[in-house]
PDB file of C-alpha atoms and ligand atoms in Angstrom:
ATOM      1  CA  MET E  19       0.000   0.000   0.000  1.00  0.00           C
ATOM      2  CA  THR E  20       1.395   3.382  -0.918  1.00  0.00           C
ATOM      3  CA  THR E  21       2.190   5.863   1.830  1.00  0.00           C
ATOM      4  CA  ALA E  22       0.698   9.358   1.802  1.00  0.00           C
ATOM      5  CA  TYR E  23       1.322  12.538   3.799  1.00  0.00           C
ATOM      6  CA  LEU E  24      -1.532  14.305   5.572  1.00  0.00           C
ATOM      7  CA  ASN E  25      -1.092  17.280   7.900  1.00  0.00           C
ATOM      8  CA  GLY E  26       2.343  16.312   9.163  1.00  0.00           C
ATOM      9  CA  GLU E  27       1.866  12.529   9.282  1.00  0.00           C
ATOM     10  CA  TYR E  28       2.780   9.670   6.993  1.00  0.00           C
ATOM     11  CA  LEU E  29       0.135   6.970   6.715  1.00  0.00           C
ATOM     12  CA  PRO E  30      -1.246   4.403   4.249  1.00  0.00           C
ATOM     13  CA  LEU E  31      -3.079   6.275   1.489  1.00  0.00           C
ATOM     14  CA  THR E  32      -6.280   4.291   2.102  1.00  0.00           C
ATOM     15  CA  GLU E  33      -6.314   5.445   5.735  1.00  0.00           C
ATOM     16  CA  ALA E  34      -6.014   9.168   4.973  1.00  0.00           C
ATOM     17  CA  ARG E  35      -9.170  11.026   6.080  1.00  0.00           C
ATOM     18  CA  ILE E  36     -10.331  14.644   5.873  1.00  0.00           C
ATOM     19  CA  SER E  37     -13.498  16.398   7.003  1.00  0.00           C
ATOM     20  CA  PRO E  38     -16.401  16.724   4.535  1.00  0.00           C
ATOM     21  CA  MET E  39     -16.432  20.372   5.670  1.00  0.00           C
ATOM     22  CA  ASP E  40     -13.003  20.858   4.091  1.00  0.00           C
ATOM     23  CA  ARG E  41     -13.299  23.744   1.632  1.00  0.00           C
ATOM     24  CA  GLY E  42     -11.233  21.766  -0.836  1.00  0.00           C
ATOM     25  CA  PHE E  43     -14.111  19.262  -0.901  1.00  0.00           C
ATOM     26  CA  LEU E  44     -16.984  21.795  -0.778  1.00  0.00           C
ATOM     27  CA  PHE E  45     -15.613  24.529  -3.063  1.00  0.00           C
ATOM     28  CA  GLY E  46     -12.452  23.197  -4.746  1.00  0.00           C
ATOM     29  CA  ASP E  47     -10.778  25.912  -2.646  1.00  0.00           C
ATOM     30  CA  GLY E  48      -7.133  24.903  -2.904  1.00  0.00           C
ATOM     31  CA  ILE E  49      -3.938  24.673  -4.909  1.00  0.00           C
ATOM     32  CA  TYR E  50      -2.040  21.621  -6.097  1.00  0.00           C
ATOM     33  CA  GLU E  51       1.148  20.607  -7.869  1.00  0.00           C
ATOM     34  CA  VAL E  52       2.410  17.460  -9.551  1.00  0.00           C
ATOM     35  CA  ILE E  53       6.186  17.084  -9.433  1.00  0.00           C
ATOM     36  CA  PRO E  54       7.599  14.469 -11.813  1.00  0.00           C
ATOM     37  CA  CYS E  55      10.449  12.404 -10.363  1.00  0.00           C
ATOM     38  CA  HIS E  56      12.600   9.933 -12.296  1.00  0.00           C
ATOM     39  CA  GLN E  57      14.667   7.403 -10.334  1.00  0.00           C
ATOM     40  CA  GLY E  58      14.372   9.513  -7.199  1.00  0.00           C
ATOM     41  CA  LYS E  59      15.225  12.836  -8.873  1.00  0.00           C
ATOM     42  CA  PRO E  60      12.569  15.596  -8.958  1.00  0.00           C
ATOM     43  CA  ILE E  61      12.321  17.644 -12.174  1.00  0.00           C
ATOM     44  CA  GLY E  62      11.817  21.412 -11.899  1.00  0.00           C
ATOM     45  CA  PHE E  63      11.308  21.382  -8.119  1.00  0.00           C
ATOM     46  CA  ASP E  64      12.062  25.098  -7.610  1.00  0.00           C
ATOM     47  CA  ALA E  65       9.779  26.106 -10.481  1.00  0.00           C
ATOM     48  CA  HIS E  66       6.957  23.975  -9.057  1.00  0.00           C
ATOM     49  CA  MET E  67       7.471  25.678  -5.685  1.00  0.00           C
ATOM     50  CA  SER E  68       7.301  29.152  -7.265  1.00  0.00           C
ATOM     51  CA  ARG E  69       4.081  28.320  -9.093  1.00  0.00           C
ATOM     52  CA  MET E  70       2.570  26.904  -5.912  1.00  0.00           C
ATOM     53  CA  ARG E  71       3.569  30.010  -3.931  1.00  0.00           C
ATOM     54  CA  GLU E  72       1.945  32.252  -6.537  1.00  0.00           C
ATOM     55  CA  GLY E  73      -1.262  30.197  -6.573  1.00  0.00           C
ATOM     56  CA  LEU E  74      -1.511  30.205  -2.784  1.00  0.00           C
ATOM     57  CA  ALA E  75      -0.881  33.972  -2.708  1.00  0.00           C
ATOM     58  CA  ALA E  76      -3.644  34.527  -5.299  1.00  0.00           C
ATOM     59  CA  LEU E  77      -6.077  32.648  -3.033  1.00  0.00           C
ATOM     60  CA  ASP E  78      -4.693  34.163   0.198  1.00  0.00           C
ATOM     61  CA  ILE E  79      -3.986  30.704   1.647  1.00  0.00           C
ATOM     62  CA  HIS E  80      -1.078  30.401   4.059  1.00  0.00           C
ATOM     63  CA  SER E  81       0.268  26.870   4.015  1.00  0.00           C
ATOM     64  CA  GLY E  82       2.966  27.396   6.651  1.00  0.00           C
ATOM     65  CA  MET E  83       5.237  25.221   4.489  1.00  0.00           C
ATOM     66  CA  THR E  84       8.563  26.334   3.026  1.00  0.00           C
ATOM     67  CA  PRO E  85      10.072  24.809  -0.137  1.00  0.00           C
ATOM     68  CA  SER E  86      12.487  22.864   2.075  1.00  0.00           C
ATOM     69  CA  ASP E  87       9.549  21.495   4.106  1.00  0.00           C
ATOM     70  CA  TRP E  88       7.976  20.305   0.843  1.00  0.00           C
ATOM     71  CA  LEU E  89      11.282  18.866  -0.347  1.00  0.00           C
ATOM     72  CA  GLU E  90      11.374  16.808   2.842  1.00  0.00           C
ATOM     73  CA  VAL E  91       7.858  15.504   2.087  1.00  0.00           C
ATOM     74  CA  VAL E  92       8.733  14.725  -1.540  1.00  0.00           C
ATOM     75  CA  THR E  93      11.942  12.937  -0.503  1.00  0.00           C
ATOM     76  CA  ALA E  94      10.147  10.922   2.187  1.00  0.00           C
ATOM     77  CA  LEU E  95       7.342   9.901  -0.182  1.00  0.00           C
ATOM     78  CA  LEU E  96       9.862   8.828  -2.819  1.00  0.00           C
ATOM     79  CA  GLU E  97      11.708   6.703  -0.246  1.00  0.00           C
ATOM     80  CA  LYS E  98       8.583   5.174   1.261  1.00  0.00           C
ATOM     81  CA  ASN E  99       6.990   4.345  -2.099  1.00  0.00           C
ATOM     82  CA  THR E 100       9.925   3.240  -4.254  1.00  0.00           C
ATOM     83  CA  SER E 101       9.271  -0.472  -3.749  1.00  0.00           C
ATOM     84  CA  PHE E 102       5.639  -0.079  -4.879  1.00  0.00           C
ATOM     85  CA  ILE E 103       6.618   1.763  -8.082  1.00  0.00           C
ATOM     86  CA  PRO E 104       9.470  -0.272  -9.603  1.00  0.00           C
ATOM     87  CA  SER E 105       9.570   1.723 -12.869  1.00  0.00           C
ATOM     88  CA  GLY E 106      11.022   4.673 -10.910  1.00  0.00           C
ATOM     89  CA  TYR E 107       8.712   7.129 -12.721  1.00  0.00           C
ATOM     90  CA  ILE E 108       6.865   8.749  -9.865  1.00  0.00           C
ATOM     91  CA  GLY E 109       4.606  11.782  -9.704  1.00  0.00           C
ATOM     92  CA  VAL E 110       4.369  13.436  -6.316  1.00  0.00           C
ATOM     93  CA  TYR E 111       1.042  15.223  -5.879  1.00  0.00           C
ATOM     94  CA  LEU E 112       1.059  18.138  -3.395  1.00  0.00           C
ATOM     95  CA  HIS E 113      -2.168  19.750  -2.274  1.00  0.00           C
ATOM     96  CA  VAL E 114      -3.050  22.639   0.028  1.00  0.00           C
ATOM     97  CA  SER E 115      -6.702  23.411   0.638  1.00  0.00           C
ATOM     98  CA  ARG E 116      -7.946  26.287   2.758  1.00  0.00           C
ATOM     99  CA  GLY E 117      -9.013  23.769   5.407  1.00  0.00           C
ATOM    100  CA  ALA E 118     -12.181  22.635   7.183  1.00  0.00           C
ATOM    101  CA  ASP E 119     -14.732  25.190   8.392  1.00  0.00           C
ATOM    102  CA  THR E 120     -17.664  24.658  10.770  1.00  0.00           C
ATOM    103  CA  ARG E 121     -20.215  25.996   8.267  1.00  0.00           C
ATOM    104  CA  ARG E 122     -20.555  26.253   4.516  1.00  0.00           C
ATOM    105  CA  PHE E 123     -20.049  29.940   3.788  1.00  0.00           C
ATOM    106  CA  HIS E 124     -18.399  31.334   0.660  1.00  0.00           C
ATOM    107  CA  ALA E 125     -16.164  34.012   2.248  1.00  0.00           C
ATOM    108  CA  TYR E 126     -12.691  32.952   3.362  1.00  0.00           C
ATOM    109  CA  PRO E 127     -12.897  32.070   7.060  1.00  0.00           C
ATOM    110  CA  LYS E 128     -10.246  33.449   9.397  1.00  0.00           C
ATOM    111  CA  ASP E 129      -8.288  31.200  11.733  1.00  0.00           C
ATOM    112  CA  ILE E 130      -8.683  27.833  10.050  1.00  0.00           C
ATOM    113  CA  SER E 131      -5.714  25.597   9.365  1.00  0.00           C
ATOM    114  CA  PRO E 132      -4.992  24.573   5.793  1.00  0.00           C
ATOM    115  CA  THR E 133      -5.178  20.896   4.889  1.00  0.00           C
ATOM    116  CA  LEU E 134      -1.835  19.623   3.611  1.00  0.00           C
ATOM    117  CA  PHE E 135      -1.897  16.439   1.582  1.00  0.00           C
ATOM    118  CA  ALA E 136       0.593  14.625  -0.642  1.00  0.00           C
ATOM    119  CA  PHE E 137       0.876  11.217  -2.225  1.00  0.00           C
ATOM    120  CA  ALA E 138       3.016   9.411  -4.789  1.00  0.00           C
ATOM    121  CA  PHE E 139       1.737   7.653  -7.890  1.00  0.00           C
ATOM    122  CA  GLU E 140       3.210   5.925 -10.912  1.00  0.00           C
ATOM    123  CA  LEU E 141       3.752   8.147 -13.930  1.00  0.00           C
ATOM    124  CA  ALA E 142       3.473   6.811 -17.453  1.00  0.00           C
ATOM    125  CA  PRO E 143       7.000   6.335 -18.794  1.00  0.00           C
ATOM    126  CA  PRO E 144       8.308   9.477 -20.511  1.00  0.00           C
ATOM    127  CA  PRO E 145       8.206   9.612 -24.333  1.00  0.00           C
ATOM    128  CA  THR E 146      10.906   7.615 -26.096  1.00  0.00           C
ATOM    129  CA  PRO E 147      13.159   9.935 -28.121  1.00  0.00           C
ATOM    130  CA  ASP E 148      12.660   7.909 -31.297  1.00  0.00           C
ATOM    131  CA  ILE E 149      10.307   8.847 -34.138  1.00  0.00           C
ATOM    132  CA  ASN E 150       9.446   5.191 -34.750  1.00  0.00           C
ATOM    133  CA  LYS E 151       9.007   4.110 -31.138  1.00  0.00           C
ATOM    134  CA  VAL E 152       7.263   7.035 -29.416  1.00  0.00           C
ATOM    135  CA  ARG E 153       3.541   6.656 -28.781  1.00  0.00           C
ATOM    136  CA  PRO E 154       2.028   9.557 -30.735  1.00  0.00           C
ATOM    137  CA  LEU E 155      -1.076  11.340 -29.478  1.00  0.00           C
ATOM    138  CA  LYS E 156      -4.473  11.800 -31.107  1.00  0.00           C
ATOM    139  CA  VAL E 157      -6.604  14.676 -29.884  1.00  0.00           C
ATOM    140  CA  SER E 158      -9.928  16.414 -30.291  1.00  0.00           C
ATOM    141  CA  LEU E 159     -10.728  20.134 -30.284  1.00  0.00           C
ATOM    142  CA  ALA E 160     -13.221  22.106 -28.201  1.00  0.00           C
ATOM    143  CA  GLN E 161     -14.010  25.688 -27.341  1.00  0.00           C
ATOM    144  CA  ASP E 162     -12.507  26.470 -23.950  1.00  0.00           C
ATOM    145  CA  LYS E 163     -15.372  26.627 -21.445  1.00  0.00           C
ATOM    146  CA  ARG E 164     -13.301  27.080 -18.287  1.00  0.00           C
ATOM    147  CA  TRP E 165     -13.045  30.073 -15.968  1.00  0.00           C
ATOM    148  CA  GLN E 166     -10.878  33.158 -16.508  1.00  0.00           C
ATOM    149  CA  ARG E 167      -8.157  32.338 -13.980  1.00  0.00           C
ATOM    150  CA  CYS E 168      -6.632  29.292 -15.675  1.00  0.00           C
ATOM    151  CA  ASN E 169      -3.163  30.524 -14.688  1.00  0.00           C
ATOM    152  CA  ILE E 170      -3.937  29.454 -11.100  1.00  0.00           C
ATOM    153  CA  LYS E 171      -3.285  25.743 -10.498  1.00  0.00           C
ATOM    154  CA  SER E 172      -6.489  25.395  -8.537  1.00  0.00           C
ATOM    155  CA  THR E 173      -8.048  22.126  -7.394  1.00  0.00           C
ATOM    156  CA  SER E 174     -11.319  23.383  -8.997  1.00  0.00           C
ATOM    157  CA  LEU E 175     -10.800  21.267 -12.090  1.00  0.00           C
ATOM    158  CA  LEU E 176     -14.306  20.426 -13.272  1.00  0.00           C
ATOM    159  CA  GLY E 177     -13.921  22.390 -16.521  1.00  0.00           C
ATOM    160  CA  ASN E 178     -10.663  20.557 -17.264  1.00  0.00           C
ATOM    161  CA  VAL E 179     -12.201  17.216 -16.265  1.00  0.00           C
ATOM    162  CA  MET E 180     -15.152  17.719 -18.645  1.00  0.00           C
ATOM    163  CA  HIS E 181     -12.877  18.753 -21.506  1.00  0.00           C
ATOM    164  CA  TYR E 182     -10.609  15.749 -20.869  1.00  0.00           C
ATOM    165  CA  GLN E 183     -13.588  13.375 -20.774  1.00  0.00           C
ATOM    166  CA  HIS E 184     -14.708  14.686 -24.175  1.00  0.00           C
ATOM    167  CA  SER E 185     -11.623  13.126 -25.817  1.00  0.00           C
ATOM    168  CA  HIS E 186     -11.177  10.192 -23.438  1.00  0.00           C
ATOM    169  CA  GLN E 187     -14.648   8.783 -24.094  1.00  0.00           C
ATOM    170  CA  THR E 188     -13.852   8.465 -27.786  1.00  0.00           C
ATOM    171  CA  GLY E 189     -10.473   6.834 -27.201  1.00  0.00           C
ATOM    172  CA  LEU E 190      -8.437  10.018 -27.815  1.00  0.00           C
ATOM    173  CA  ASP E 191      -5.614  11.300 -25.633  1.00  0.00           C
ATOM    174  CA  GLU E 192      -6.427  14.966 -25.046  1.00  0.00           C
ATOM    175  CA  THR E 193      -8.633  17.927 -25.980  1.00  0.00           C
ATOM    176  CA  ILE E 194      -6.940  21.033 -27.365  1.00  0.00           C
ATOM    177  CA  LEU E 195      -8.874  24.174 -26.436  1.00  0.00           C
ATOM    178  CA  TYR E 196      -9.449  27.456 -28.288  1.00  0.00           C
ATOM    179  CA  ASN E 197     -11.054  30.672 -27.073  1.00  0.00           C
ATOM    180  CA  ALA E 198     -13.944  32.694 -28.540  1.00  0.00           C
ATOM    181  CA  SER E 199     -11.479  34.380 -30.953  1.00  0.00           C
ATOM    182  CA  ASN E 200     -10.322  30.970 -32.292  1.00  0.00           C
ATOM    183  CA  GLU E 201      -6.952  31.265 -30.525  1.00  0.00           C
ATOM    184  CA  ILE E 202      -5.417  28.192 -28.910  1.00  0.00           C
ATOM    185  CA  THR E 203      -5.228  28.430 -25.123  1.00  0.00           C
ATOM    186  CA  GLU E 204      -3.901  25.015 -23.977  1.00  0.00           C
ATOM    187  CA  ALA E 205      -5.174  21.433 -23.643  1.00  0.00           C
ATOM    188  CA  SER E 206      -7.215  20.123 -20.712  1.00  0.00           C
ATOM    189  CA  SER E 207      -4.074  19.000 -18.853  1.00  0.00           C
ATOM    190  CA  CYS E 208      -1.152  20.082 -21.084  1.00  0.00           C
ATOM    191  CA  ASN E 209       0.321  23.089 -22.856  1.00  0.00           C
ATOM    192  CA  VAL E 210       0.316  23.242 -26.659  1.00  0.00           C
ATOM    193  CA  PHE E 211       3.202  23.865 -29.061  1.00  0.00           C
ATOM    194  CA  ALA E 212       3.183  23.962 -32.878  1.00  0.00           C
ATOM    195  CA  VAL E 213       5.905  24.092 -35.503  1.00  0.00           C
ATOM    196  CA  ILE E 214       5.147  26.617 -38.247  1.00  0.00           C
ATOM    197  CA  ASP E 215       7.686  27.310 -41.009  1.00  0.00           C
ATOM    198  CA  GLY E 216      10.359  25.567 -38.946  1.00  0.00           C
ATOM    199  CA  LYS E 217       9.773  27.803 -35.902  1.00  0.00           C
ATOM    200  CA  VAL E 218       8.308  26.648 -32.615  1.00  0.00           C
ATOM    201  CA  VAL E 219       5.243  28.596 -31.473  1.00  0.00           C
ATOM    202  CA  THR E 220       3.358  28.416 -28.180  1.00  0.00           C
ATOM    203  CA  PRO E 221       0.613  30.710 -26.824  1.00  0.00           C
ATOM    204  CA  PRO E 222       1.877  33.469 -24.500  1.00  0.00           C
ATOM    205  CA  LEU E 223       1.189  33.228 -20.767  1.00  0.00           C
ATOM    206  CA  ASP E 224      -1.938  34.976 -19.548  1.00  0.00           C
ATOM    207  CA  HIS E 225      -5.080  34.164 -17.568  1.00  0.00           C
ATOM    208  CA  GLN E 226      -6.202  31.635 -20.213  1.00  0.00           C
ATOM    209  CA  LEU E 227      -3.567  28.982 -19.533  1.00  0.00           C
ATOM    210  CA  LEU E 228      -1.481  27.360 -16.863  1.00  0.00           C
ATOM    211  CA  PRO E 229       2.181  28.377 -16.817  1.00  0.00           C
ATOM    212  CA  GLY E 230       3.374  24.792 -17.305  1.00  0.00           C
ATOM    213  CA  ILE E 231       6.759  23.923 -15.838  1.00  0.00           C
ATOM    214  CA  THR E 232       7.528  21.593 -18.763  1.00  0.00           C
ATOM    215  CA  ARG E 233       6.684  24.497 -21.110  1.00  0.00           C
ATOM    216  CA  GLN E 234       9.015  26.750 -19.110  1.00  0.00           C
ATOM    217  CA  ILE E 235      11.908  24.252 -19.223  1.00  0.00           C
ATOM    218  CA  ALA E 236      11.339  23.668 -22.954  1.00  0.00           C
ATOM    219  CA  LEU E 237      11.340  27.405 -23.719  1.00  0.00           C
ATOM    220  CA  LYS E 238      14.771  27.653 -22.102  1.00  0.00           C
ATOM    221  CA  ALA E 239      16.256  24.414 -23.457  1.00  0.00           C
ATOM    222  CA  LEU E 240      15.158  24.709 -27.089  1.00  0.00           C
ATOM    223  CA  PRO E 241      16.731  28.095 -27.933  1.00  0.00           C
ATOM    224  CA  GLU E 242      19.914  26.938 -26.169  1.00  0.00           C
ATOM    225  CA  ALA E 243      19.928  24.023 -28.628  1.00  0.00           C
ATOM    226  CA  GLY E 244      19.490  26.437 -31.563  1.00  0.00           C
ATOM    227  CA  ILE E 245      15.718  25.935 -32.029  1.00  0.00           C
ATOM    228  CA  GLU E 246      13.872  29.229 -32.543  1.00  0.00           C
ATOM    229  CA  CYS E 247      10.831  29.620 -30.248  1.00  0.00           C
ATOM    230  CA  HIS E 248       8.099  32.267 -30.179  1.00  0.00           C
ATOM    231  CA  GLU E 249       5.521  32.896 -27.479  1.00  0.00           C
ATOM    232  CA  ARG E 250       2.719  34.382 -29.555  1.00  0.00           C
ATOM    233  CA  VAL E 251      -0.954  33.944 -30.398  1.00  0.00           C
ATOM    234  CA  LEU E 252      -1.512  30.624 -32.178  1.00  0.00           C
ATOM    235  CA  THR E 253      -4.754  30.443 -34.104  1.00  0.00           C
ATOM    236  CA  LEU E 254      -6.902  27.377 -34.610  1.00  0.00           C
ATOM    237  CA  GLU E 255      -6.318  27.651 -38.369  1.00  0.00           C
ATOM    238  CA  GLU E 256      -2.552  27.716 -37.869  1.00  0.00           C
ATOM    239  CA  LEU E 257      -2.750  24.690 -35.594  1.00  0.00           C
ATOM    240  CA  LYS E 258      -4.673  22.727 -38.215  1.00  0.00           C
ATOM    241  CA  GLY E 259      -2.077  23.554 -40.871  1.00  0.00           C
ATOM    242  CA  ALA E 260       1.005  23.185 -38.641  1.00  0.00           C
ATOM    243  CA  ASP E 261       4.006  21.024 -39.615  1.00  0.00           C
ATOM    244  CA  GLU E 262       4.077  19.577 -36.093  1.00  0.00           C
ATOM    245  CA  VAL E 263       2.000  19.818 -32.926  1.00  0.00           C
ATOM    246  CA  TRP E 264       3.229  18.826 -29.457  1.00  0.00           C
ATOM    247  CA  LEU E 265       1.735  18.665 -25.987  1.00  0.00           C
ATOM    248  CA  THR E 266       3.815  19.288 -22.869  1.00  0.00           C
ATOM    249  CA  SER E 267       3.224  18.291 -19.258  1.00  0.00           C
ATOM    250  CA  ALA E 268       5.002  16.736 -16.282  1.00  0.00           C
ATOM    251  CA  SER E 269       4.131  13.221 -17.448  1.00  0.00           C
ATOM    252  CA  LYS E 270       4.076  13.707 -21.232  1.00  0.00           C
ATOM    253  CA  GLU E 271       7.234  15.852 -21.234  1.00  0.00           C
ATOM    254  CA  ILE E 272       7.187  16.825 -24.933  1.00  0.00           C
ATOM    255  CA  SER E 273       4.910  14.439 -26.847  1.00  0.00           C
ATOM    256  CA  PRO E 274       4.018  14.576 -30.548  1.00  0.00           C
ATOM    257  CA  VAL E 275       0.409  14.911 -31.749  1.00  0.00           C
ATOM    258  CA  VAL E 276      -0.249  13.185 -35.084  1.00  0.00           C
ATOM    259  CA  GLU E 277      -4.014  13.538 -35.431  1.00  0.00           C
ATOM    260  CA  ILE E 278      -6.440  16.362 -34.593  1.00  0.00           C
ATOM    261  CA  GLU E 279     -10.172  15.638 -34.929  1.00  0.00           C
ATOM    262  CA  GLY E 280      -9.392  12.737 -37.263  1.00  0.00           C
ATOM    263  CA  GLN E 281      -7.183  14.879 -39.557  1.00  0.00           C
ATOM    264  CA  MET E 282      -3.483  14.033 -39.806  1.00  0.00           C
ATOM    265  CA  VAL E 283      -0.946  16.623 -38.663  1.00  0.00           C
ATOM    266  CA  ALA E 284       1.274  17.006 -41.786  1.00  0.00           C
ATOM    267  CA  ASP E 285       2.156  13.436 -42.856  1.00  0.00           C
ATOM    268  CA  GLY E 286       0.717  11.914 -39.666  1.00  0.00           C
ATOM    269  CA  ARG E 287       4.108  11.026 -38.171  1.00  0.00           C
ATOM    270  CA  PRO E 288       6.099  12.574 -35.307  1.00  0.00           C
ATOM    271  CA  GLY E 289       8.363  15.255 -36.742  1.00  0.00           C
ATOM    272  CA  LYS E 290      12.092  15.937 -36.713  1.00  0.00           C
ATOM    273  CA  ARG E 291      11.755  19.143 -34.677  1.00  0.00           C
ATOM    274  CA  TRP E 292       9.924  17.181 -31.993  1.00  0.00           C
ATOM    275  CA  LEU E 293      12.837  14.770 -31.695  1.00  0.00           C
ATOM    276  CA  GLN E 294      15.351  17.627 -31.434  1.00  0.00           C
ATOM    277  CA  ALA E 295      13.146  19.358 -28.865  1.00  0.00           C
ATOM    278  CA  LEU E 296      12.781  16.263 -26.669  1.00  0.00           C
ATOM    279  CA  GLN E 297      16.524  15.627 -26.841  1.00  0.00           C
ATOM    280  CA  ALA E 298      17.214  19.248 -25.832  1.00  0.00           C
ATOM    281  CA  PHE E 299      14.695  18.948 -22.985  1.00  0.00           C
ATOM    282  CA  ASN E 300      16.209  15.667 -21.777  1.00  0.00           C
ATOM    283  CA  GLN E 301      19.662  17.229 -21.624  1.00  0.00           C
ATOM    284  CA  VAL E 302      18.621  19.881 -19.118  1.00  0.00           C
ATOM    285  CA  LYS E 303      15.608  18.491 -17.266  1.00  0.00           C
ATOM    286  CA  PHE E 304      17.412  17.366 -14.095  1.00  0.00           C
ATOM    287  CA  SER E 305      19.261  20.658 -13.743  1.00  0.00           C
ATOM    288  CA  ALA E 306      16.260  22.878 -14.612  1.00  0.00           C
TER     289      ALA E 306
HETATM  290  N1  PMP R   4      -2.146  22.946 -18.495  1.00  0.00           N
HETATM  291  C1  PMP R   4      -2.962  22.327 -17.631  1.00  0.00           C
HETATM  292  C2  PMP R   4      -4.410  22.705 -17.619  1.00  0.00           C
HETATM  293  C3  PMP R   4      -2.472  21.354 -16.744  1.00  0.00           C
HETATM  294  O1  PMP R   4      -3.279  20.754 -15.861  1.00  0.00           O
HETATM  295  C4  PMP R   4      -1.106  21.024 -16.789  1.00  0.00           C
HETATM  296  C5  PMP R   4      -0.533  20.007 -15.833  1.00  0.00           C
HETATM  297  N2  PMP R   4      -1.011  18.704 -16.055  1.00  0.00           N
HETATM  298  C6  PMP R   4      -0.285  21.661 -17.737  1.00  0.00           C
HETATM  299  C7  PMP R   4      -0.836  22.633 -18.567  1.00  0.00           C
HETATM  300  C8  PMP R   4       1.170  21.339 -17.853  1.00  0.00           C
HETATM  301  O2  PMP R   4       1.876  21.784 -16.704  1.00  0.00           O
HETATM  302  P1  PMP R   4       3.200  21.059 -16.220  1.00  0.00           P
HETATM  303  O3  PMP R   4       4.144  21.104 -17.366  1.00  0.00           O
HETATM  304  O4  PMP R   4       3.654  21.874 -15.064  1.00  0.00           O
HETATM  305  O5  PMP R   4       2.819  19.650 -15.849  1.00  0.00           O
END
C-alpha cells in the first residue's frame, strides 16, 4: 500500500481522512502541484514551488510550508513508495486546501488551518526519443469553457475534467482548447506547441492557460539548442495547418500529436523538430 502525507503525518493512502467540511471538498478551494520524479530525482522542483507560492498567494492561503519542508515531504514519499513503483517514474502530488470550516459559507474564514496532503503515484514512462518508437497522441478540439483564472493551479478542475472526458470517451488522448477568438489556449491537462515554417510557437502566458513547468523548461532548453521559439498567439487555423503539434506536461514531457479531430498533422508522423526538442529537454531536465 502506498504511503501518503496528511497534515504532518505519513500513513497508508487508504487510511487518509479529511473532514467533509473541508473547503477543498466543498468549493475546490485549494492549490495543487504534480512534481515528476525519475529514479528519485525531482524535475523542476524550484519552479513547481514558485508556481505553488503564486497560486496560494492569489487565493490568500497560508500553508505554513517552506520549499524545504515540501522537499522533505517529496523525498520521504519517494523513499517510502519506491518499492511499490518499480519503474522509478513517480509523480508526487502536493495539495493545500484552505481547510475545514464549521459551516458552509463562501467568504474565506479566518483562523482555520490549511489541509496539507501529498501522495506518490506511478507516472506513465516518458516519451521515447525515437520517431518510430514514441507513442504519438491523437486529440480532439473544443471551445474552452473554463473560468478566466486558468493561470492558477487550482483544485477546482471540473472544466478541465469535462474537456478531458470529451476526448477520453472516444479513445483520444487529449482535448486542445481554443477561445472565442479561435486562438489556442492550452489542452485540458497540457500546454500546446506547434511548428510553423520551422519555428516553434506556443501561446503566451496569460489568464487563459497554466504556466506549465515543462513548457518553461522547454522554452529555455530549445533556444539553447538552436531551435527558434516564439511565445505568440496561435490560431486554430494555424494549428490545423502546422508542420508539427506537441503537448507538454510533467508526465508527457514533450509528446508529438499526429491527429487532430481525425485529420493528420502534416504526414501523420512525429516530426524531426519534436525529436530535437525532446533531446534538448532531456539534456537539461534534471538541472532545470
Ligand atoms: N495545463 C494544464 C491545464 C495542466 O493541468 C497542466 C498540468 N497537467 C499543464 C498545462 C502542464 O503543466 P506542467 O508542465 O507543469 O505539468
